């Protein structure tokens, strides 16, 4: 760990920074990051936190769930601080802290760096030091209307009507769970939830583009849920703006990274709101309600069996 931190600090002068901040989340803002940079740097294995590495000091910010765990795993090399204190953290005043724009929203940046003492570093410094294994290509799969209770075409049309009512040309759906809902798709990119790591653009002129690796979409292409010309490789988004007309785009302020916000702002007026999908998917249809009831029954049976078993252990 000390060697990695030393090598990380060697990159500070090259990038004209005094420190570097490392979050737990990945570019999809998942606590189960494929590239767990925070653990590699700090040895902390909890689900939330930030590390700030300065030239002479190391800080690890965690919430109250992880105070003891963080001291055990990281206390030798890091000072453990309550997560809430990262806001207006005085020890970084007058210092320039490097930030990967793909891992933070602009709202997070405003809270952590109210004085704008940060510098965008496009190529993640941890990634320059550690060769993370390429994750397995997990193909997305489709859920039919019998399971979801509403077709993906209907959901997309509802979103198009929303854009027309609000006079907005596009919506960038950055949260993978919202992409999953509107397209009725699922994936295997998280160990605890069927998340399809991807982003989606829907336009009021009925165009859509999904940003993810083509190999993940093989099943969806066969079912004609996605067309080949609707796929944008994550490493080739530079020309995406040229494929979009209009003047405005809605970004989810909860999950749209600073990287994408800066990218779209080159051409469009940015409208930052909570993605309307959060509300839409909270309103359950009859099929979803019935499936929830069935799931609760199965869950109740499983819990009852477990309680019976544990009470009767010899």
PDB file of C-alpha atoms in Angstrom:
ATOM      1  CA  UNK A   1       0.000   0.000   0.000  1.00  0.00           C
ATOM      2  CA  UNK A   2       2.777   2.443   0.943  1.00  0.00           C
ATOM      3  CA  UNK A   3       4.499   1.776  -2.374  1.00  0.00           C
ATOM      4  CA  UNK A   4       1.336   2.579  -4.364  1.00  0.00           C
ATOM      5  CA  UNK A   5       0.798   5.791  -2.400  1.00  0.00           C
ATOM      6  CA  UNK A   6       4.431   6.780  -3.007  1.00  0.00           C
ATOM      7  CA  UNK A   7       4.026   6.171  -6.732  1.00  0.00           C
ATOM      8  CA  UNK A   8       0.770   8.114  -6.743  1.00  0.00           C
ATOM      9  CA  UNK A   9       2.472  11.097  -5.121  1.00  0.00           C
ATOM     10  CA  UNK A  10       5.181  10.971  -7.792  1.00  0.00           C
ATOM     11  CA  UNK A  11       2.457  11.989 -10.285  1.00  0.00           C
ATOM     12  CA  UNK A  12       1.452  15.127  -8.382  1.00  0.00           C
ATOM     13  CA  UNK A  13       4.155  17.453  -9.718  1.00  0.00           C
ATOM     14  CA  UNK A  14       3.629  16.215 -13.281  1.00  0.00           C
ATOM     15  CA  UNK A  15      -0.046  17.182 -13.029  1.00  0.00           C
ATOM     16  CA  UNK A  16       0.527  20.363 -10.982  1.00  0.00           C
ATOM     17  CA  UNK A  17      -1.591  19.225  -8.037  1.00  0.00           C
ATOM     18  CA  UNK A  18      -1.086  19.062  -4.281  1.00  0.00           C
ATOM     19  CA  UNK A  19      -3.244  16.003  -3.731  1.00  0.00           C
ATOM     20  CA  UNK A  20      -5.690  13.547  -5.234  1.00  0.00           C
ATOM     21  CA  UNK A  21      -9.157  12.372  -4.215  1.00  0.00           C
ATOM     22  CA  UNK A  22     -10.312   8.786  -4.705  1.00  0.00           C
ATOM     23  CA  UNK A  23     -13.980   7.782  -4.255  1.00  0.00           C
ATOM     24  CA  UNK A  24     -15.374   4.300  -3.697  1.00  0.00           C
ATOM     25  CA  UNK A  25     -17.764   4.497  -6.655  1.00  0.00           C
ATOM     26  CA  UNK A  26     -17.014   3.791 -10.291  1.00  0.00           C
ATOM     27  CA  UNK A  27     -18.181   5.787 -13.335  1.00  0.00           C
ATOM     28  CA  UNK A  28     -21.678   4.332 -12.898  1.00  0.00           C
ATOM     29  CA  UNK A  29     -21.763   5.548  -9.285  1.00  0.00           C
ATOM     30  CA  UNK A  30     -22.089   2.017  -7.992  1.00  0.00           C
ATOM     31  CA  UNK A  31     -20.750   1.051  -4.583  1.00  0.00           C
ATOM     32  CA  UNK A  32     -19.718  -2.268  -6.152  1.00  0.00           C
ATOM     33  CA  UNK A  33     -17.063  -0.911  -8.475  1.00  0.00           C
ATOM     34  CA  UNK A  34     -15.323  -3.291 -10.869  1.00  0.00           C
ATOM     35  CA  UNK A  35     -12.214  -1.172 -10.473  1.00  0.00           C
ATOM     36  CA  UNK A  36     -12.154  -0.708  -6.694  1.00  0.00           C
ATOM     37  CA  UNK A  37      -9.600   2.060  -6.617  1.00  0.00           C
ATOM     38  CA  UNK A  38     -10.326   3.023  -3.015  1.00  0.00           C
ATOM     39  CA  UNK A  39      -9.540  -0.470  -1.733  1.00  0.00           C
ATOM     40  CA  UNK A  40      -6.354  -0.676  -3.789  1.00  0.00           C
ATOM     41  CA  UNK A  41      -5.071   2.577  -2.278  1.00  0.00           C
ATOM     42  CA  UNK A  42      -6.350   2.270   1.298  1.00  0.00           C
ATOM     43  CA  UNK A  43      -7.157  -1.440   1.865  1.00  0.00           C
ATOM     44  CA  UNK A  44     -10.615  -0.274   3.052  1.00  0.00           C
ATOM     45  CA  UNK A  45     -13.301  -2.715   1.867  1.00  0.00           C
ATOM     46  CA  UNK A  46     -16.478  -0.874   2.907  1.00  0.00           C
ATOM     47  CA  UNK A  47     -19.141   0.237   0.447  1.00  0.00           C
ATOM     48  CA  UNK A  48     -18.720   4.025   0.774  1.00  0.00           C
ATOM     49  CA  UNK A  49     -15.909   6.469   1.361  1.00  0.00           C
ATOM     50  CA  UNK A  50     -13.327   8.869  -0.030  1.00  0.00           C
ATOM     51  CA  UNK A  51      -9.562   9.020   0.307  1.00  0.00           C
ATOM     52  CA  UNK A  52      -7.592  12.231  -0.039  1.00  0.00           C
ATOM     53  CA  UNK A  53      -3.878  11.730  -0.590  1.00  0.00           C
ATOM     54  CA  UNK A  54      -1.718  14.809   0.013  1.00  0.00           C
ATOM     55  CA  UNK A  55       2.034  15.129  -0.356  1.00  0.00           C
ATOM     56  CA  UNK A  56       2.646  14.360   3.315  1.00  0.00           C
ATOM     57  CA  UNK A  57      -0.675  13.105   4.735  1.00  0.00           C
ATOM     58  CA  UNK A  58      -3.402  10.595   3.944  1.00  0.00           C
ATOM     59  CA  UNK A  59      -7.057  10.906   4.938  1.00  0.00           C
ATOM     60  CA  UNK A  60      -9.881   8.372   4.693  1.00  0.00           C
ATOM     61  CA  UNK A  61     -13.459   9.592   5.079  1.00  0.00           C
ATOM     62  CA  UNK A  62     -16.092   7.001   6.040  1.00  0.00           C
ATOM     63  CA  UNK A  63     -19.516   7.125   7.655  1.00  0.00           C
ATOM     64  CA  UNK A  64     -20.339   5.814  11.131  1.00  0.00           C
ATOM     65  CA  UNK A  65     -20.966   2.278   9.861  1.00  0.00           C
ATOM     66  CA  UNK A  66     -17.303   1.838   9.040  1.00  0.00           C
ATOM     67  CA  UNK A  67     -15.355   3.763  11.679  1.00  0.00           C
ATOM     68  CA  UNK A  68     -13.968   0.686  13.455  1.00  0.00           C
ATOM     69  CA  UNK A  69     -13.506  -1.297  10.246  1.00  0.00           C
ATOM     70  CA  UNK A  70     -11.599   1.570   8.591  1.00  0.00           C
ATOM     71  CA  UNK A  71      -9.239   1.883  11.580  1.00  0.00           C
ATOM     72  CA  UNK A  72      -8.500  -1.849  11.441  1.00  0.00           C
ATOM     73  CA  UNK A  73      -8.008  -1.994   7.665  1.00  0.00           C
ATOM     74  CA  UNK A  74      -6.462   1.409   6.971  1.00  0.00           C
ATOM     75  CA  UNK A  75      -5.549   3.063  10.279  1.00  0.00           C
ATOM     76  CA  UNK A  76      -1.801   2.501   9.933  1.00  0.00           C
ATOM     77  CA  UNK A  77      -1.519   4.671   6.849  1.00  0.00           C
ATOM     78  CA  UNK A  78      -4.610   6.904   6.979  1.00  0.00           C
ATOM     79  CA  UNK A  79      -6.220   9.253   9.434  1.00  0.00           C
ATOM     80  CA  UNK A  80      -9.876   8.163   9.662  1.00  0.00           C
ATOM     81  CA  UNK A  81     -12.394  11.027   9.576  1.00  0.00           C
ATOM     82  CA  UNK A  82     -16.188  11.147   9.635  1.00  0.00           C
ATOM     83  CA  UNK A  83     -17.561  11.385   6.102  1.00  0.00           C
ATOM     84  CA  UNK A  84     -19.647  14.478   6.856  1.00  0.00           C
ATOM     85  CA  UNK A  85     -16.487  16.446   7.600  1.00  0.00           C
ATOM     86  CA  UNK A  86     -15.257  16.156   4.026  1.00  0.00           C
ATOM     87  CA  UNK A  87     -17.469  19.141   3.272  1.00  0.00           C
ATOM     88  CA  UNK A  88     -15.309  22.245   3.857  1.00  0.00           C
ATOM     89  CA  UNK A  89     -12.375  20.093   4.955  1.00  0.00           C
ATOM     90  CA  UNK A  90      -9.929  22.807   6.025  1.00  0.00           C
ATOM     91  CA  UNK A  91      -6.765  20.775   5.450  1.00  0.00           C
ATOM     92  CA  UNK A  92      -7.177  21.162   1.695  1.00  0.00           C
ATOM     93  CA  UNK A  93      -7.776  24.908   1.761  1.00  0.00           C
ATOM     94  CA  UNK A  94      -5.414  26.680  -0.657  1.00  0.00           C
ATOM     95  CA  UNK A  95      -4.405  23.306  -2.134  1.00  0.00           C
ATOM     96  CA  UNK A  96      -5.181  22.026  -5.608  1.00  0.00           C
ATOM     97  CA  UNK A  97      -6.718  18.549  -5.510  1.00  0.00           C
ATOM     98  CA  UNK A  98      -6.844  16.351  -8.609  1.00  0.00           C
ATOM     99  CA  UNK A  99     -10.250  14.950  -9.571  1.00  0.00           C
ATOM    100  CA  UNK A 100     -11.318  12.322 -12.103  1.00  0.00           C
ATOM    101  CA  UNK A 101     -14.387  13.955 -13.734  1.00  0.00           C
ATOM    102  CA  UNK A 102     -15.910  10.558 -14.565  1.00  0.00           C
ATOM    103  CA  UNK A 103     -16.268   9.697 -10.864  1.00  0.00           C
ATOM    104  CA  UNK A 104     -17.925  12.838  -9.507  1.00  0.00           C
ATOM    105  CA  UNK A 105     -21.071  14.815 -10.242  1.00  0.00           C
ATOM    106  CA  UNK A 106     -20.889  18.599 -10.317  1.00  0.00           C
ATOM    107  CA  UNK A 107     -23.124  18.620  -7.206  1.00  0.00           C
ATOM    108  CA  UNK A 108     -20.549  16.529  -5.320  1.00  0.00           C
ATOM    109  CA  UNK A 109     -17.751  18.793  -6.471  1.00  0.00           C
ATOM    110  CA  UNK A 110     -19.592  21.880  -5.184  1.00  0.00           C
ATOM    111  CA  UNK A 111     -20.015  20.299  -1.761  1.00  0.00           C
ATOM    112  CA  UNK A 112     -16.482  18.986  -1.389  1.00  0.00           C
ATOM    113  CA  UNK A 113     -14.725  21.916  -3.062  1.00  0.00           C
ATOM    114  CA  UNK A 114     -16.827  25.037  -2.453  1.00  0.00           C
ATOM    115  CA  UNK A 115     -13.781  27.211  -3.142  1.00  0.00           C
ATOM    116  CA  UNK A 116     -13.093  25.480  -6.482  1.00  0.00           C
ATOM    117  CA  UNK A 117      -9.665  24.287  -5.350  1.00  0.00           C
ATOM    118  CA  UNK A 118      -9.680  21.252  -7.624  1.00  0.00           C
ATOM    119  CA  UNK A 119      -8.230  20.334 -10.999  1.00  0.00           C
ATOM    120  CA  UNK A 120      -9.757  17.953 -13.507  1.00  0.00           C
ATOM    121  CA  UNK A 121      -7.395  15.093 -14.386  1.00  0.00           C
ATOM    122  CA  UNK A 122      -8.918  13.253 -17.330  1.00  0.00           C
ATOM    123  CA  UNK A 123      -6.816  10.110 -17.047  1.00  0.00           C
ATOM    124  CA  UNK A 124      -7.325   8.541 -13.626  1.00  0.00           C
ATOM    125  CA  UNK A 125      -4.041   8.533 -11.715  1.00  0.00           C
ATOM    126  CA  UNK A 126      -4.740   5.245  -9.930  1.00  0.00           C
ATOM    127  CA  UNK A 127      -5.405   3.568 -13.268  1.00  0.00           C
ATOM    128  CA  UNK A 128      -2.002   4.746 -14.431  1.00  0.00           C
ATOM    129  CA  UNK A 129      -0.413   2.760 -11.604  1.00  0.00           C
ATOM    130  CA  UNK A 130      -2.586  -0.352 -11.386  1.00  0.00           C
ATOM    131  CA  UNK A 131      -3.555  -2.724 -14.162  1.00  0.00           C
ATOM    132  CA  UNK A 132      -7.112  -3.672 -13.288  1.00  0.00           C
ATOM    133  CA  UNK A 133      -8.227  -6.929 -14.846  1.00  0.00           C
ATOM    134  CA  UNK A 134     -10.629  -6.474 -17.710  1.00  0.00           C
ATOM    135  CA  UNK A 135     -14.008  -7.496 -16.390  1.00  0.00           C
ATOM    136  CA  UNK A 136     -15.891 -10.294 -18.096  1.00  0.00           C
ATOM    137  CA  UNK A 137     -18.339  -9.199 -20.798  1.00  0.00           C
ATOM    138  CA  UNK A 138     -21.712  -9.836 -19.203  1.00  0.00           C
ATOM    139  CA  UNK A 139     -24.458  -9.749 -21.808  1.00  0.00           C
ATOM    140  CA  UNK A 140     -27.631  -7.814 -21.087  1.00  0.00           C
ATOM    141  CA  UNK A 141     -30.950  -9.636 -21.264  1.00  0.00           C
ATOM    142  CA  UNK A 142     -34.531  -8.600 -21.937  1.00  0.00           C
ATOM    143  CA  UNK A 143     -37.643  -8.887 -19.754  1.00  0.00           C
ATOM    144  CA  UNK A 144     -40.920  -9.260 -21.615  1.00  0.00           C
ATOM    145  CA  UNK A 145     -44.145  -7.449 -20.847  1.00  0.00           C
ATOM    146  CA  UNK A 146     -45.534 -10.398 -18.872  1.00  0.00           C
ATOM    147  CA  UNK A 147     -42.874  -9.671 -16.257  1.00  0.00           C
ATOM    148  CA  UNK A 148     -42.702  -5.875 -16.418  1.00  0.00           C
ATOM    149  CA  UNK A 149     -46.366  -5.111 -17.101  1.00  0.00           C
ATOM    150  CA  UNK A 150     -45.420  -2.393 -19.586  1.00  0.00           C
ATOM    151  CA  UNK A 151     -43.520  -2.568 -22.868  1.00  0.00           C
ATOM    152  CA  UNK A 152     -40.299  -0.697 -23.399  1.00  0.00           C
ATOM    153  CA  UNK A 153     -41.838   1.004 -26.446  1.00  0.00           C
ATOM    154  CA  UNK A 154     -44.580   2.425 -24.246  1.00  0.00           C
ATOM    155  CA  UNK A 155     -42.077   3.652 -21.665  1.00  0.00           C
ATOM    156  CA  UNK A 156     -39.948   5.323 -24.331  1.00  0.00           C
ATOM    157  CA  UNK A 157     -43.002   6.998 -25.870  1.00  0.00           C
ATOM    158  CA  UNK A 158     -43.974   8.327 -22.436  1.00  0.00           C
ATOM    159  CA  UNK A 159     -40.496   9.800 -22.087  1.00  0.00           C
ATOM    160  CA  UNK A 160     -40.707  11.359 -25.553  1.00  0.00           C
ATOM    161  CA  UNK A 161     -44.028  12.945 -24.616  1.00  0.00           C
ATOM    162  CA  UNK A 162     -42.428  14.263 -21.423  1.00  0.00           C
ATOM    163  CA  UNK A 163     -39.625  15.887 -23.444  1.00  0.00           C
ATOM    164  CA  UNK A 164     -42.148  17.464 -25.802  1.00  0.00           C
ATOM    165  CA  UNK A 165     -44.195  18.879 -22.906  1.00  0.00           C
ATOM    166  CA  UNK A 166     -41.089  20.352 -21.297  1.00  0.00           C
ATOM    167  CA  UNK A 167     -39.707  21.528 -24.658  1.00  0.00           C
ATOM    168  CA  UNK A 168     -36.435  19.650 -24.106  1.00  0.00           C
ATOM    169  CA  UNK A 169     -34.669  18.012 -27.032  1.00  0.00           C
ATOM    170  CA  UNK A 170     -32.908  15.135 -25.271  1.00  0.00           C
ATOM    171  CA  UNK A 171     -32.556  13.316 -21.976  1.00  0.00           C
ATOM    172  CA  UNK A 172     -29.318  11.638 -20.953  1.00  0.00           C
ATOM    173  CA  UNK A 173     -30.213   8.721 -18.684  1.00  0.00           C
ATOM    174  CA  UNK A 174     -26.998   8.210 -16.741  1.00  0.00           C
ATOM    175  CA  UNK A 175     -28.134   5.872 -13.941  1.00  0.00           C
ATOM    176  CA  UNK A 176     -27.910   2.236 -15.143  1.00  0.00           C
ATOM    177  CA  UNK A 177     -30.916   1.239 -13.020  1.00  0.00           C
ATOM    178  CA  UNK A 178     -33.009   3.785 -14.938  1.00  0.00           C
ATOM    179  CA  UNK A 179     -31.734   2.448 -18.258  1.00  0.00           C
ATOM    180  CA  UNK A 180     -32.767  -1.000 -17.024  1.00  0.00           C
ATOM    181  CA  UNK A 181     -36.284   0.206 -16.254  1.00  0.00           C
ATOM    182  CA  UNK A 182     -37.055   2.092 -19.451  1.00  0.00           C
ATOM    183  CA  UNK A 183     -35.649  -0.562 -21.813  1.00  0.00           C
ATOM    184  CA  UNK A 184     -36.858  -3.517 -19.712  1.00  0.00           C
ATOM    185  CA  UNK A 185     -33.344  -4.925 -19.653  1.00  0.00           C
ATOM    186  CA  UNK A 186     -31.095  -6.356 -16.973  1.00  0.00           C
ATOM    187  CA  UNK A 187     -27.431  -7.266 -16.697  1.00  0.00           C
ATOM    188  CA  UNK A 188     -24.839  -8.932 -14.492  1.00  0.00           C
ATOM    189  CA  UNK A 189     -22.524  -6.022 -13.779  1.00  0.00           C
ATOM    190  CA  UNK A 190     -23.109  -6.025 -10.019  1.00  0.00           C
ATOM    191  CA  UNK A 191     -22.769  -8.922  -7.559  1.00  0.00           C
ATOM    192  CA  UNK A 192     -25.985  -7.996  -5.736  1.00  0.00           C
ATOM    193  CA  UNK A 193     -28.308  -6.456  -8.333  1.00  0.00           C
ATOM    194  CA  UNK A 194     -29.029  -7.139 -12.044  1.00  0.00           C
ATOM    195  CA  UNK A 195     -27.630  -3.800 -13.192  1.00  0.00           C
ATOM    196  CA  UNK A 196     -26.738  -3.260 -16.884  1.00  0.00           C
ATOM    197  CA  UNK A 197     -23.852  -0.777 -16.768  1.00  0.00           C
ATOM    198  CA  UNK A 198     -24.751   1.630 -19.555  1.00  0.00           C
ATOM    199  CA  UNK A 199     -26.104   5.091 -20.359  1.00  0.00           C
ATOM    200  CA  UNK A 200     -28.980   5.999 -22.662  1.00  0.00           C
ATOM    201  CA  UNK A 201     -30.019   9.030 -24.688  1.00  0.00           C
ATOM    202  CA  UNK A 202     -33.624   9.507 -25.768  1.00  0.00           C
ATOM    203  CA  UNK A 203     -34.583  12.377 -28.072  1.00  0.00           C
ATOM    204  CA  UNK A 204     -37.964  13.959 -28.625  1.00  0.00           C
ATOM    205  CA  UNK A 205     -37.524  13.195 -32.339  1.00  0.00           C
ATOM    206  CA  UNK A 206     -37.723   9.475 -31.337  1.00  0.00           C
ATOM    207  CA  UNK A 207     -34.024   8.699 -31.637  1.00  0.00           C
ATOM    208  CA  UNK A 208     -32.185   6.726 -28.970  1.00  0.00           C
ATOM    209  CA  UNK A 209     -28.551   5.819 -28.357  1.00  0.00           C
ATOM    210  CA  UNK A 210     -27.138   3.428 -25.766  1.00  0.00           C
ATOM    211  CA  UNK A 211     -23.585   3.903 -24.532  1.00  0.00           C
ATOM    212  CA  UNK A 212     -21.941   0.577 -23.733  1.00  0.00           C
ATOM    213  CA  UNK A 213     -19.834  -2.146 -25.316  1.00  0.00           C
ATOM    214  CA  UNK A 214     -21.422  -3.785 -28.351  1.00  0.00           C
ATOM    215  CA  UNK A 215     -20.685  -7.277 -27.016  1.00  0.00           C
ATOM    216  CA  UNK A 216     -22.993  -6.653 -24.070  1.00  0.00           C
ATOM    217  CA  UNK A 217     -25.907  -6.071 -26.442  1.00  0.00           C
ATOM    218  CA  UNK A 218     -25.793  -9.238 -28.562  1.00  0.00           C
ATOM    219  CA  UNK A 219     -29.049 -10.599 -27.130  1.00  0.00           C
ATOM    220  CA  UNK A 220     -30.826  -7.246 -27.446  1.00  0.00           C
ATOM    221  CA  UNK A 221     -29.730  -6.850 -31.072  1.00  0.00           C
ATOM    222  CA  UNK A 222     -31.142 -10.287 -31.908  1.00  0.00           C
ATOM    223  CA  UNK A 223     -34.464  -9.352 -30.304  1.00  0.00           C
ATOM    224  CA  UNK A 224     -34.398  -6.000 -32.154  1.00  0.00           C
ATOM    225  CA  UNK A 225     -34.589  -4.049 -28.909  1.00  0.00           C
ATOM    226  CA  UNK A 226     -31.449  -2.184 -29.958  1.00  0.00           C
ATOM    227  CA  UNK A 227     -30.183  -1.500 -33.474  1.00  0.00           C
ATOM    228  CA  UNK A 228     -26.483  -1.551 -34.304  1.00  0.00           C
ATOM    229  CA  UNK A 229     -26.519   2.114 -35.360  1.00  0.00           C
ATOM    230  CA  UNK A 230     -27.914   3.030 -31.916  1.00  0.00           C
ATOM    231  CA  UNK A 231     -24.818   1.752 -30.096  1.00  0.00           C
ATOM    232  CA  UNK A 232     -22.120   4.173 -28.938  1.00  0.00           C
ATOM    233  CA  UNK A 233     -18.819   2.738 -27.732  1.00  0.00           C
ATOM    234  CA  UNK A 234     -17.856   4.336 -24.362  1.00  0.00           C
ATOM    235  CA  UNK A 235     -14.374   5.062 -25.717  1.00  0.00           C
ATOM    236  CA  UNK A 236     -15.717   6.792 -28.839  1.00  0.00           C
ATOM    237  CA  UNK A 237     -18.237   9.340 -27.590  1.00  0.00           C
ATOM    238  CA  UNK A 238     -16.441  12.319 -29.150  1.00  0.00           C
ATOM    239  CA  UNK A 239     -18.694  12.367 -32.225  1.00  0.00           C
ATOM    240  CA  UNK A 240     -21.933  11.743 -30.338  1.00  0.00           C
ATOM    241  CA  UNK A 241     -22.884  15.414 -30.204  1.00  0.00           C
ATOM    242  CA  UNK A 242     -22.784  15.526 -34.001  1.00  0.00           C
ATOM    243  CA  UNK A 243     -25.520  12.878 -34.128  1.00  0.00           C
ATOM    244  CA  UNK A 244     -27.818  14.917 -31.891  1.00  0.00           C
ATOM    245  CA  UNK A 245     -29.786  17.936 -33.091  1.00  0.00           C
ATOM    246  CA  UNK A 246     -31.592  20.585 -31.068  1.00  0.00           C
ATOM    247  CA  UNK A 247     -30.490  22.929 -28.321  1.00  0.00           C
ATOM    248  CA  UNK A 248     -31.143  21.376 -24.895  1.00  0.00           C
ATOM    249  CA  UNK A 249     -30.484  18.214 -22.927  1.00  0.00           C
ATOM    250  CA  UNK A 250     -31.710  17.077 -19.500  1.00  0.00           C
ATOM    251  CA  UNK A 251     -29.088  15.615 -17.171  1.00  0.00           C
ATOM    252  CA  UNK A 252     -29.751  13.800 -13.912  1.00  0.00           C
ATOM    253  CA  UNK A 253     -28.011  15.814 -11.196  1.00  0.00           C
ATOM    254  CA  UNK A 254     -27.825  12.700  -9.002  1.00  0.00           C
ATOM    255  CA  UNK A 255     -25.888  10.475 -11.387  1.00  0.00           C
ATOM    256  CA  UNK A 256     -24.518  12.424 -14.347  1.00  0.00           C
ATOM    257  CA  UNK A 257     -20.763  12.763 -14.036  1.00  0.00           C
ATOM    258  CA  UNK A 258     -18.871  15.989 -14.452  1.00  0.00           C
ATOM    259  CA  UNK A 259     -17.254  14.359 -17.497  1.00  0.00           C
ATOM    260  CA  UNK A 260     -20.547  13.985 -19.373  1.00  0.00           C
ATOM    261  CA  UNK A 261     -21.855  17.344 -18.197  1.00  0.00           C
ATOM    262  CA  UNK A 262     -18.800  19.091 -19.671  1.00  0.00           C
ATOM    263  CA  UNK A 263     -19.094  17.039 -22.853  1.00  0.00           C
ATOM    264  CA  UNK A 264     -22.738  17.884 -23.535  1.00  0.00           C
ATOM    265  CA  UNK A 265     -22.277  21.534 -22.541  1.00  0.00           C
ATOM    266  CA  UNK A 266     -20.081  21.994 -25.618  1.00  0.00           C
ATOM    267  CA  UNK A 267     -23.198  21.929 -27.770  1.00  0.00           C
ATOM    268  CA  UNK A 268     -26.330  22.007 -25.617  1.00  0.00           C
ATOM    269  CA  UNK A 269     -28.001  24.061 -22.955  1.00  0.00           C
ATOM    270  CA  UNK A 270     -27.787  21.898 -19.846  1.00  0.00           C
ATOM    271  CA  UNK A 271     -30.943  21.354 -17.807  1.00  0.00           C
ATOM    272  CA  UNK A 272     -30.052  19.691 -14.514  1.00  0.00           C
ATOM    273  CA  UNK A 273     -32.948  17.986 -12.762  1.00  0.00           C
ATOM    274  CA  UNK A 274     -33.767  14.722 -11.068  1.00  0.00           C
ATOM    275  CA  UNK A 275     -34.296  12.129 -13.804  1.00  0.00           C
ATOM    276  CA  UNK A 276     -38.119  11.742 -14.125  1.00  0.00           C
ATOM    277  CA  UNK A 277     -37.652   7.975 -14.334  1.00  0.00           C
ATOM    278  CA  UNK A 278     -37.111   7.840 -10.561  1.00  0.00           C
ATOM    279  CA  UNK A 279     -40.737   8.920 -10.110  1.00  0.00           C
ATOM    280  CA  UNK A 280     -42.135   6.937 -13.026  1.00  0.00           C
ATOM    281  CA  UNK A 281     -40.681   3.626 -11.872  1.00  0.00           C
ATOM    282  CA  UNK A 282     -41.906   4.198  -8.308  1.00  0.00           C
ATOM    283  CA  UNK A 283     -45.509   3.981  -9.544  1.00  0.00           C
ATOM    284  CA  UNK A 284     -46.103   0.235  -9.838  1.00  0.00           C
ATOM    285  CA  UNK A 285     -48.489  -1.326 -12.347  1.00  0.00           C
ATOM    286  CA  UNK A 286     -50.715  -4.343 -11.558  1.00  0.00           C
ATOM    287  CA  UNK A 287     -48.183  -6.864 -12.846  1.00  0.00           C
ATOM    288  CA  UNK A 288     -45.393  -5.377 -10.727  1.00  0.00           C
ATOM    289  CA  UNK A 289     -47.626  -5.291  -7.639  1.00  0.00           C
ATOM    290  CA  UNK A 290     -48.597  -8.944  -8.080  1.00  0.00           C
ATOM    291  CA  UNK A 291     -44.962  -9.927  -8.575  1.00  0.00           C
ATOM    292  CA  UNK A 292     -43.988  -7.999  -5.444  1.00  0.00           C
ATOM    293  CA  UNK A 293     -46.623  -9.853  -3.434  1.00  0.00           C
ATOM    294  CA  UNK A 294     -45.303 -13.195  -4.738  1.00  0.00           C
ATOM    295  CA  UNK A 295     -41.740 -12.173  -3.886  1.00  0.00           C
ATOM    296  CA  UNK A 296     -42.741 -11.201  -0.326  1.00  0.00           C
ATOM    297  CA  UNK A 297     -44.483 -14.556   0.145  1.00  0.00           C
ATOM    298  CA  UNK A 298     -41.391 -16.448  -1.007  1.00  0.00           C
ATOM    299  CA  UNK A 299     -39.208 -14.228   1.176  1.00  0.00           C
ATOM    300  CA  UNK A 300     -41.474 -14.827   4.178  1.00  0.00           C
ATOM    301  CA  UNK A 301     -41.365 -18.579   3.690  1.00  0.00           C
ATOM    302  CA  UNK A 302     -37.574 -18.525   3.401  1.00  0.00           C
ATOM    303  CA  UNK A 303     -37.227 -16.439   6.581  1.00  0.00           C
ATOM    304  CA  UNK A 304     -39.649 -18.685   8.478  1.00  0.00           C
ATOM    305  CA  UNK A 305     -37.676 -21.783   7.457  1.00  0.00           C
ATOM    306  CA  UNK A 306     -34.451 -20.103   8.543  1.00  0.00           C
ATOM    307  CA  UNK A 307     -35.856 -19.085  11.949  1.00  0.00           C
ATOM    308  CA  UNK A 308     -37.199 -22.616  12.500  1.00  0.00           C
ATOM    309  CA  UNK A 309     -33.799 -24.048  11.579  1.00  0.00           C
ATOM    310  CA  UNK A 310     -31.756 -21.746  13.784  1.00  0.00           C
ATOM    311  CA  UNK A 311     -34.044 -22.292  16.798  1.00  0.00           C
ATOM    312  CA  UNK A 312     -33.727 -26.056  16.470  1.00  0.00           C
ATOM    313  CA  UNK A 313     -29.968 -26.358  16.053  1.00  0.00           C
ATOM    314  CA  UNK A 314     -28.624 -28.924  18.472  1.00  0.00           C
TER     315      UNK A 314
END
